[in-house]
Coordinates of C-alpha atoms in Angstrom, one line a residue:
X64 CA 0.0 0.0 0.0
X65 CA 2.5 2.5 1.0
X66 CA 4.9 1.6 -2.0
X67 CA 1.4 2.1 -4.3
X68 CA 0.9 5.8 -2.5
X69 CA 4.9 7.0 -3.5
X70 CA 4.2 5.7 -7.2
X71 CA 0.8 8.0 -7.3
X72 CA 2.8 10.7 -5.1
X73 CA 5.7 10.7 -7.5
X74 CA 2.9 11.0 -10.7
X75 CA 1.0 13.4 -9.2
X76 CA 4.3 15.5 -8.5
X77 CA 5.9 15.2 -11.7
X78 CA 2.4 16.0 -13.5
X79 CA 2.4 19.5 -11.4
X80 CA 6.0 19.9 -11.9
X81 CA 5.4 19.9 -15.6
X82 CA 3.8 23.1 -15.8
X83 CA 6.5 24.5 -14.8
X84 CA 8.6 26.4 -16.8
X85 CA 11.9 24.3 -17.7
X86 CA 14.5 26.5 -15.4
X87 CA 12.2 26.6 -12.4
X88 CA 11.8 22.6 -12.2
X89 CA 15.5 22.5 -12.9
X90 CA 16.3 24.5 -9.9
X91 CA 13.6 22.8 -7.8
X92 CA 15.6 19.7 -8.7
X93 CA 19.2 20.6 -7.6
X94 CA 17.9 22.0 -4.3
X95 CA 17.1 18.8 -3.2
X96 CA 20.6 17.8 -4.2
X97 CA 22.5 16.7 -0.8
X98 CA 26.3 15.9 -1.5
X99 CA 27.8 12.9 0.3
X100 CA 31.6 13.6 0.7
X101 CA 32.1 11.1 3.2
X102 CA 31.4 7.8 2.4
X103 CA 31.1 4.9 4.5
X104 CA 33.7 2.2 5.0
X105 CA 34.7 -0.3 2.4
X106 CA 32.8 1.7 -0.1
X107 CA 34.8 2.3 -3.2
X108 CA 34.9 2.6 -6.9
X109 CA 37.4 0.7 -9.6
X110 CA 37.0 -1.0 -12.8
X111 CA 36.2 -4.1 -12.9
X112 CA 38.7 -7.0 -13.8
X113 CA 37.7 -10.3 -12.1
X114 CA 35.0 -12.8 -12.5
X115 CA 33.5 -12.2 -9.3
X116 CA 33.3 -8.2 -9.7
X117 CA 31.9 -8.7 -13.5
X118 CA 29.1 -11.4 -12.5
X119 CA 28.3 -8.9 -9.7
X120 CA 27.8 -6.2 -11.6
X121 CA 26.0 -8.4 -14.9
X122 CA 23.9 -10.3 -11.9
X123 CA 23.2 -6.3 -10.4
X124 CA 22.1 -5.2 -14.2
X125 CA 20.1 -7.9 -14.7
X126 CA 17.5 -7.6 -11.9
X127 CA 17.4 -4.6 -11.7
X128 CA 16.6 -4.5 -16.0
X129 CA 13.9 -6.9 -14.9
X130 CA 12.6 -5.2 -12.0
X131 CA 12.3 -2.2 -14.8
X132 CA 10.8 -4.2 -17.3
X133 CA 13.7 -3.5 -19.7
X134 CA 14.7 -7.4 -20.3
X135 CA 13.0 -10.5 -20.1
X136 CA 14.8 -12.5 -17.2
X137 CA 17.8 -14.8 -18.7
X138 CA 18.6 -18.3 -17.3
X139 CA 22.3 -17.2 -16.4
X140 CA 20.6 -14.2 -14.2
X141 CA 23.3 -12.5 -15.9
X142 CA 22.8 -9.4 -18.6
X143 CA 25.9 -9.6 -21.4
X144 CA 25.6 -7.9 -24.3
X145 CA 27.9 -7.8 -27.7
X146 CA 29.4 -4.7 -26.4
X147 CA 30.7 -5.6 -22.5
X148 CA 32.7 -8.4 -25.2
X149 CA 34.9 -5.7 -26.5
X150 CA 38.2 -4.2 -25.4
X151 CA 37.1 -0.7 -25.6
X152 CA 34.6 -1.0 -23.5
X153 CA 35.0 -0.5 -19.6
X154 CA 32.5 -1.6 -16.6
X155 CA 33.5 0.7 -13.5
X156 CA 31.5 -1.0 -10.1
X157 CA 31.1 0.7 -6.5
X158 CA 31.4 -2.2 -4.2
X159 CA 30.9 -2.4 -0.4
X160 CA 31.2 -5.5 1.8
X161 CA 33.0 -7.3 -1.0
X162 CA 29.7 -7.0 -3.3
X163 CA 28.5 -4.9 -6.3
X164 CA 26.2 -2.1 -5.4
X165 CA 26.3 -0.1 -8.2
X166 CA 27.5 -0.4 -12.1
X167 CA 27.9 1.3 -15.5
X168 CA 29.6 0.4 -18.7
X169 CA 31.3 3.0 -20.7
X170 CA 31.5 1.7 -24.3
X171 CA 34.2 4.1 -26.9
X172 CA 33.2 4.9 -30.6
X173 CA 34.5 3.0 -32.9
X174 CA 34.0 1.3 -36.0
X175 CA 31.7 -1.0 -34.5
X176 CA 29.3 1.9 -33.7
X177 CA 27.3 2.1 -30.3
X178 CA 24.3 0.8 -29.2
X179 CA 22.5 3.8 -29.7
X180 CA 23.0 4.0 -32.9
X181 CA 19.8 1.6 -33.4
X182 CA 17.8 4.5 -32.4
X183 CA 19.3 7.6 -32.9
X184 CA 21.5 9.5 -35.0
X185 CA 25.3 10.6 -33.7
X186 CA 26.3 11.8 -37.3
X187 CA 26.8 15.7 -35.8
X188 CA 29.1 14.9 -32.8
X189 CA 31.4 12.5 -35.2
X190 CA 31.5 14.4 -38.3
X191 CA 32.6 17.5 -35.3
X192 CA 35.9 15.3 -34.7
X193 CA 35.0 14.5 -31.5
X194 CA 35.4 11.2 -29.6
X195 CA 32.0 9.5 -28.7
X196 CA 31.4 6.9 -25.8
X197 CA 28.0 6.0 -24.9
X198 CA 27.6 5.4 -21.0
X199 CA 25.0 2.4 -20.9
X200 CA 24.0 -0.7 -18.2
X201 CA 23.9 1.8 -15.3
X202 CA 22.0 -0.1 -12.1
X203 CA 22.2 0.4 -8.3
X204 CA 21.6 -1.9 -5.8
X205 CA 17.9 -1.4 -3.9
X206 CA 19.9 -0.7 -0.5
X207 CA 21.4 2.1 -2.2
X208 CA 18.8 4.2 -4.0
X209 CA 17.2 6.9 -2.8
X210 CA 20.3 7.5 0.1
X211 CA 21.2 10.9 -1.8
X212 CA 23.4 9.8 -4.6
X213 CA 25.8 7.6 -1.9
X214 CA 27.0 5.7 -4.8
X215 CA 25.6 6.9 -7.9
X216 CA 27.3 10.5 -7.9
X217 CA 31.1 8.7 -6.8
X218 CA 29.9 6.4 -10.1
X219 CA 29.3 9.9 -12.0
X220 CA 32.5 11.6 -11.1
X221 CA 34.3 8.1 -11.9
X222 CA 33.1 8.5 -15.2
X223 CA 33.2 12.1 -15.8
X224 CA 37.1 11.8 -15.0
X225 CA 37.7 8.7 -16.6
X226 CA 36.5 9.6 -19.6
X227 CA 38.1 12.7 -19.9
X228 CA 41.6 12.1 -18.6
X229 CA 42.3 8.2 -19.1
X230 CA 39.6 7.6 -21.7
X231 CA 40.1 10.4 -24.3
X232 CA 36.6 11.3 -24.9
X233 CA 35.0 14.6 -25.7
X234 CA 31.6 13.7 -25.6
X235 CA 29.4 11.3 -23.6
X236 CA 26.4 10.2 -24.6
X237 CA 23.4 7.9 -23.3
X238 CA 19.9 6.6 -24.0
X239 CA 17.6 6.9 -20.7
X240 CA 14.2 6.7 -20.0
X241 CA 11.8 9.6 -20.6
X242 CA 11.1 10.2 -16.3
X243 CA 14.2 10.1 -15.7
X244 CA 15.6 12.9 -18.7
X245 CA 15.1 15.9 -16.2
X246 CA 17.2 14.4 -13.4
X247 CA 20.3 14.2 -15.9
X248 CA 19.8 17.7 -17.0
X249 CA 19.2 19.2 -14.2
X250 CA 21.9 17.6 -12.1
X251 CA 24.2 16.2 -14.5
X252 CA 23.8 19.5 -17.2
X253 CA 23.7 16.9 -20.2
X254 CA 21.4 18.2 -22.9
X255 CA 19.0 16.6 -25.7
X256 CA 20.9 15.4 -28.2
X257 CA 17.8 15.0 -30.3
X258 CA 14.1 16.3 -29.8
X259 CA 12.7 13.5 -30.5
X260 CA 11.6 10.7 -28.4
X261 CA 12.0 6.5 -29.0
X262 CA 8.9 4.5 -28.3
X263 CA 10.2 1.1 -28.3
X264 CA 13.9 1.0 -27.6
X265 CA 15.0 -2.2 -28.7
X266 CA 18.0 -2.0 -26.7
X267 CA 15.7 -1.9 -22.8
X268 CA 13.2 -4.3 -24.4
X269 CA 11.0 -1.9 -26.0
X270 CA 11.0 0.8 -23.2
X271 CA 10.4 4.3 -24.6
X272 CA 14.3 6.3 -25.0
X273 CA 15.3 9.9 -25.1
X274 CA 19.2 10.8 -26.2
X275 CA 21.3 12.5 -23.9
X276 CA 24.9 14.4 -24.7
X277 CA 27.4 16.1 -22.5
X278 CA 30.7 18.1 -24.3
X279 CA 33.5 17.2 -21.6
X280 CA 35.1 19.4 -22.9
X281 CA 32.4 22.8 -21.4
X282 CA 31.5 20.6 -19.0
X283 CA 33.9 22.3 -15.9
X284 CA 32.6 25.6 -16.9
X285 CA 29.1 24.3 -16.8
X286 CA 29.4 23.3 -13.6
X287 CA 31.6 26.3 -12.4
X288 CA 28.9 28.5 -13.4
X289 CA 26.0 26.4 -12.0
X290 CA 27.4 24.9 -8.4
X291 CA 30.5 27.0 -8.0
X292 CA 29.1 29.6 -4.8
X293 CA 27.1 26.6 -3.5
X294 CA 28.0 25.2 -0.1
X295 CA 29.8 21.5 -0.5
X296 CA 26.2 19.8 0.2
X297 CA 25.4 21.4 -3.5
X298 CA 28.9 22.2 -5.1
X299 CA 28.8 19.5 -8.0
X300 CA 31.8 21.5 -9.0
X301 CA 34.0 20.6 -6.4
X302 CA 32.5 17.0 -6.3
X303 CA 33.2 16.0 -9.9
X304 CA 36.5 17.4 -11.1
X305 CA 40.0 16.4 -9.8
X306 CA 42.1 18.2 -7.2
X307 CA 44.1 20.0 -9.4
X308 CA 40.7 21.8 -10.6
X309 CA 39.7 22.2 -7.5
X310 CA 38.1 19.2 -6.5
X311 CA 38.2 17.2 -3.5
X312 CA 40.2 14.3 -3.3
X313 CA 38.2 10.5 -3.1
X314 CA 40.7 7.8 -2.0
X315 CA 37.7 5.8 -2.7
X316 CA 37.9 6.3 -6.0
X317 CA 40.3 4.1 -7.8
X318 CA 41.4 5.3 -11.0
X319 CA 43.9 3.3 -13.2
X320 CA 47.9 3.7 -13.0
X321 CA 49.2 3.7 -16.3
X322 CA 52.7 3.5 -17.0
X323 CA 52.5 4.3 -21.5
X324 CA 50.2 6.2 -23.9
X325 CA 46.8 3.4 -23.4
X326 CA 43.7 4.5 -23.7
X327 CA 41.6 1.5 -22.8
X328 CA 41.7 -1.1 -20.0
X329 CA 40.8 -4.2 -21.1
X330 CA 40.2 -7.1 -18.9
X331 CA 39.1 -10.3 -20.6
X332 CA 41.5 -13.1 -19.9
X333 CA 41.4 -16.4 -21.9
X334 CA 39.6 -17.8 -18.4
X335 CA 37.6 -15.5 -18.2
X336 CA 36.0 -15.2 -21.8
X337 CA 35.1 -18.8 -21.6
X338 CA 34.4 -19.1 -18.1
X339 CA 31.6 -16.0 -17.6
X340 CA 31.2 -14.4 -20.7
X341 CA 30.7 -18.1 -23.0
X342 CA 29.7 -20.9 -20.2
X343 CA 27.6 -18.8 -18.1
X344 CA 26.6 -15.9 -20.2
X345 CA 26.4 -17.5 -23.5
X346 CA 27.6 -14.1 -24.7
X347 CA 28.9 -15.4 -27.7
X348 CA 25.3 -16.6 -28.9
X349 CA 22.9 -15.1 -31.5
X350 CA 25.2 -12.9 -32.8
X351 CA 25.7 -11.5 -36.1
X352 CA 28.6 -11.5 -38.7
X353 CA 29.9 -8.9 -38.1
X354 CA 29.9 -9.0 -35.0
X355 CA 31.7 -12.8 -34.6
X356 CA 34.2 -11.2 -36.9
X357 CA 34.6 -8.4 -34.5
X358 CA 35.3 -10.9 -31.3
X359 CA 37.7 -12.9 -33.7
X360 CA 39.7 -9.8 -34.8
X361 CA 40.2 -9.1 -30.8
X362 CA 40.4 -12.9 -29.4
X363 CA 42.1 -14.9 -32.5
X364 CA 45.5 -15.5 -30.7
X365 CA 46.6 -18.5 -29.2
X366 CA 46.8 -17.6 -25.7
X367 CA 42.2 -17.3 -26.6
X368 CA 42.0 -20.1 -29.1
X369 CA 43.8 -22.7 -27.5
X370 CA 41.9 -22.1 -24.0
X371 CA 38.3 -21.5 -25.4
X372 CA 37.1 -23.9 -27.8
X373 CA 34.2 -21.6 -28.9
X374 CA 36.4 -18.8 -30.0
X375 CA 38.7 -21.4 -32.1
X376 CA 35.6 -22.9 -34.1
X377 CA 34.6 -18.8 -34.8
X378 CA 38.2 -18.1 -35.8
X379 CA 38.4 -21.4 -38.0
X380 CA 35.0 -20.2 -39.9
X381 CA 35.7 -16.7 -40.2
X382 CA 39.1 -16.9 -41.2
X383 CA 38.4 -19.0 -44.1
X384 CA 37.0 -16.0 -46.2
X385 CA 39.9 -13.4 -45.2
X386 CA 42.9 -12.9 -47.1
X387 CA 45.3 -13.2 -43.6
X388 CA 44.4 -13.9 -39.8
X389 CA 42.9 -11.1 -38.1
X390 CA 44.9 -9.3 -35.6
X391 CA 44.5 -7.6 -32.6
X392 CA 44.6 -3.9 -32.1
X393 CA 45.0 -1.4 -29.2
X394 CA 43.7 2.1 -28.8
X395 CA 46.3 4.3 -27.9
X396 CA 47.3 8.2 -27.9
X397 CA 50.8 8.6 -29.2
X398 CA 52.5 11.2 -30.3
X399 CA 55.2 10.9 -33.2
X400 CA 56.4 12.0 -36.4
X401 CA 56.6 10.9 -39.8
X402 CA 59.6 11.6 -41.9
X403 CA 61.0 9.9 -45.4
X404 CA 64.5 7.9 -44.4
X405 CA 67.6 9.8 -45.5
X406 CA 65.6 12.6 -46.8
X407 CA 65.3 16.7 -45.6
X408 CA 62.0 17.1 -46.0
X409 CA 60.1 18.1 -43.6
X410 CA 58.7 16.2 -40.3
X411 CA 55.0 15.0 -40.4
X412 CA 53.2 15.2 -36.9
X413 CA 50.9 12.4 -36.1
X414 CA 48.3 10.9 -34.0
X415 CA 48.3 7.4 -33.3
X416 CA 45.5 5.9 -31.8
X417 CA 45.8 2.5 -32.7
X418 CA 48.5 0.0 -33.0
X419 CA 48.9 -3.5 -33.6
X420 CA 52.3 -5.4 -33.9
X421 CA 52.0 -5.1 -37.9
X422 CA 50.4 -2.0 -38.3
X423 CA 49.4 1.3 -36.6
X424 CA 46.6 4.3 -37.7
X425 CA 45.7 7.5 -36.5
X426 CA 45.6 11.1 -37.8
X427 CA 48.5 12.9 -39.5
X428 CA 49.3 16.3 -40.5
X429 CA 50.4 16.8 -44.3
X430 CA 49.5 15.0 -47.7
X431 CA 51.6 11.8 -47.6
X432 CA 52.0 9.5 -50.3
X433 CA 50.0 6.1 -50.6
X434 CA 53.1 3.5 -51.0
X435 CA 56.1 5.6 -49.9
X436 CA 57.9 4.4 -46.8
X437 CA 58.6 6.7 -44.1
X438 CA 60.5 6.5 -40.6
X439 CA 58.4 7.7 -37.3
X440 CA 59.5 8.1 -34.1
X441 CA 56.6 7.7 -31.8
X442 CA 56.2 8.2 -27.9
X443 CA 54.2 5.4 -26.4
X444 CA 55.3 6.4 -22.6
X445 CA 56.6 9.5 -20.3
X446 CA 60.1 8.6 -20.9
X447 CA 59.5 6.0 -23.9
X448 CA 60.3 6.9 -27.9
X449 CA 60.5 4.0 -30.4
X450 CA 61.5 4.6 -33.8
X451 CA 59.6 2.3 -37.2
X452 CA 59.9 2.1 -40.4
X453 CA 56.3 1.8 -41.9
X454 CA 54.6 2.1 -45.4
X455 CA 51.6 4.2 -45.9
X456 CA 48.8 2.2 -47.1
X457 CA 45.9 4.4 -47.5
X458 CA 44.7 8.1 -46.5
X459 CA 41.3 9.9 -46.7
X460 CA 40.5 13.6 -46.9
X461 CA 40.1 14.1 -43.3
X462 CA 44.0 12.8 -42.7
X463 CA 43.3 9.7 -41.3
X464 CA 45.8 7.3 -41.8
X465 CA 47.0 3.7 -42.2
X466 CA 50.5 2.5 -41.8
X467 CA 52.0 -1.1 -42.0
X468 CA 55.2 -1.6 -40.1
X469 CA 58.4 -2.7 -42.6
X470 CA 60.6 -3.1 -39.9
X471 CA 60.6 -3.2 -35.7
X472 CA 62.1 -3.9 -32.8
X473 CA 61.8 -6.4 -29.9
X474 CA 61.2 -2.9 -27.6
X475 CA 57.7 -2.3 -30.0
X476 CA 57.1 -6.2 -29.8
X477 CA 57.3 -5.6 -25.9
X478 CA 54.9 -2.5 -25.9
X479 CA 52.2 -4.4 -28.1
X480 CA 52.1 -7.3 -25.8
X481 CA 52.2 -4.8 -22.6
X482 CA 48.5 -3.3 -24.1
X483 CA 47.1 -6.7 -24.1
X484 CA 47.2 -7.1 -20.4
X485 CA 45.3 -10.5 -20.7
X486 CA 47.7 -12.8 -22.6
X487 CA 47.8 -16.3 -21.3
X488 CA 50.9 -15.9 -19.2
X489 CA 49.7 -12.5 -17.0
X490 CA 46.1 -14.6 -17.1
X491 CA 48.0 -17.5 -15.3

């Protein structure tokens, strides 16, 4: 009864509320806002890299996506999806007592699109030059909701600095549900990134969608202007952005310690791929072409096909209609330039943001020439500079770039195998 008269409460309020002109709601909504700055014991925030923090936060997202009527319950009580199978995707979980209270997934742009891309269009941020990632599987345990944000704003400023500093993304966007739009706008500052709204969302089983977008790049300024004079209770300012913008500092927030130029932090041991995400997920069911060739270009070495039989049939049956194995690749943000050996001409600056052990791509500055080798010295750490010899293999108007590698050393070798953190031996 009492659960019945918050629903009709919360309806009733909400229908008032929306007669309301847009900036008054909005600033009835952040005065309820009530900062927690200290949180309680054993409460903190990483990503998440073992079995037991993944199926905690997958078992989390699940019921609470059937609680919401955005799945249909799944006989692993688990919620997988194509994307949580990819290397640039990360799952960040707030855990307290040794289980998962809260989770989101952060998924980067890339050629295999995001999953709002079903719905709605993203054509205007790309074609801006921005980097896209879509934040997407949020959930938070029942003992934690309505406590004043306790672990969904940490989760929040875990992404908003993740994203920004480790991730290199200039604009996040998500699909959420119509009633809760205003909470992200008002609170968050993210903005419509359409007008229109989705009736049947495919990806939340049909629920209605509106798209959400925030520019990282305004969005200190934002909050300067918004929350800067509040008191700490209200300052989302001084809660979001690191110390050295004049944040506070969250030992309970665990953000990665990188030691070269990665951009991603992928997880997925051989073990683990066939132990969660094939055996008890069945992840790697029902999916498309492209999408098995996708997990084959990302899981076709030995260290994956000799441990999870699944992944060596794929490989077996994809690979017969390509011209030569698939191979991994590693987003990156390096530094380097481009120069034609034993020549004066002038220095090419460069981009890289990916490498594999053959080949590398990224953005470069200056009309090269398709076939013509070239030498580049790249940074891929602090105190790190490799130099390659690499042939340019094809351009496109915008200057992106792709380069195979003529000839190496056993310090690149290393670096390659140091971004695959999950090779058989570190999985061991």
């Amino acid at each position: 009864m009492r659960r019945r008269f918050k629903r009709v409460f919360h309806q009733g309020l909400t229908f008032f509320l929306g007669y309301l002109p847009t900036s008054i709601r909005h600033r009835l909504i952040r005065s309820q806002l009530n900062l927690i700055y200290d949180l309680p014991e054993g409460l903190h925030f990483k990503i998440a890299r073992t079995d037991k923090e993944l199926q905690g936060a997958f078992a989390l997202l699940h019921d609470s996506y059937v609680d919401m009527g955005y799945m249909l319950p799944h006989p692993s009580g688990l919620r997988v999806t194509f994307y949580h199978l990819l290397p640039s995707t990360t799952t960040v979980v707030g855990i307290y007592k040794d289980e998962v209270v809260a989770t989101l997934s952060i998924i980067r742009d890339s050629s295999h699109g995001l999953p709002m891309d079903s719905a709605f269009s993203l054509s205007r941020l790309r074609k801006e030059g921005g980097k896209l990632a879509e934040i997407s599987s949020l959930a938070v345990h029942k003992e934690f909701r309505n406590k004043g944000g306790l672990a969904l704003f940490p989760l929040f400023r875990y992404l908003w600095i993740y994203c920004r500093f480790y991730f290199a993304v200039d604009y996040i966007v998500m699909a959420t549900h119509p009633r809760l739009s205003e909470m992200f706008d008002a609170l968050v500052l993210f903005s419509p990134l359409e007008e229109k709204q989705v009736p049947n969302y495919g990806f939340a089983n049909g629920a209605p969608a509106v798209s959400k977008v925030l520019d990282l790049r305004k969005a200190p300024m934002l909050y300067a202007m918004k929350y800067g004079d509040k008191p700490d209770a209200k300052n989302l300012y001084r809660y979001m952005v690191p110390p050295d913008m004049g944040g506070v500092e969250f030992p309970a927030i665990c953000l990665p310690n990188r030691e070269d130029f990665r951009i991603s932090d992928p997880v997925m041991t051989p073990e683990l791929l066939r132990t969660l995400f094939v055996e008890k997920a069945q992840a790697l069911e029902n999916l498309n072409e492209e999408q098995i060739r996708t997990v084959v270009s990302h899981y076709s070495t030995p260290s994956y096909t000799e441990n999870v039989p699944q992944i060596l049939r794929l490989t077996e049956k994809i690979q017969l209609s390509l011209r030569r194995p698939a191979e991994p690749r590693y987003d990156v943000q390096c530094t380097g330039q481009l120069r034609r050996p034993f020549a004066k001409d002038p220095k090419f600056p460069m981009l890289v943001t990916n490498v594999s052990e053959s080949g590398l791509g990224g953005k470069a500055t200056g009309n090269l020439e398709e076939g013509q080798t070239y030498r580049i010295t790249l940074a891929v750490a602090p105190l790190e500079v490799l130099a390659l010899t690499v042939i340019v293999r094809w351009q496109n108007p915008q200057g992106l770039i792709g380069l195979e590698i003529l000839r190496s050393s056993d310090r690149w070798k290393s670096f390659v195998r140091r971004l695959q953190t999950t090779s058989l031996d570190e999985a061991a």
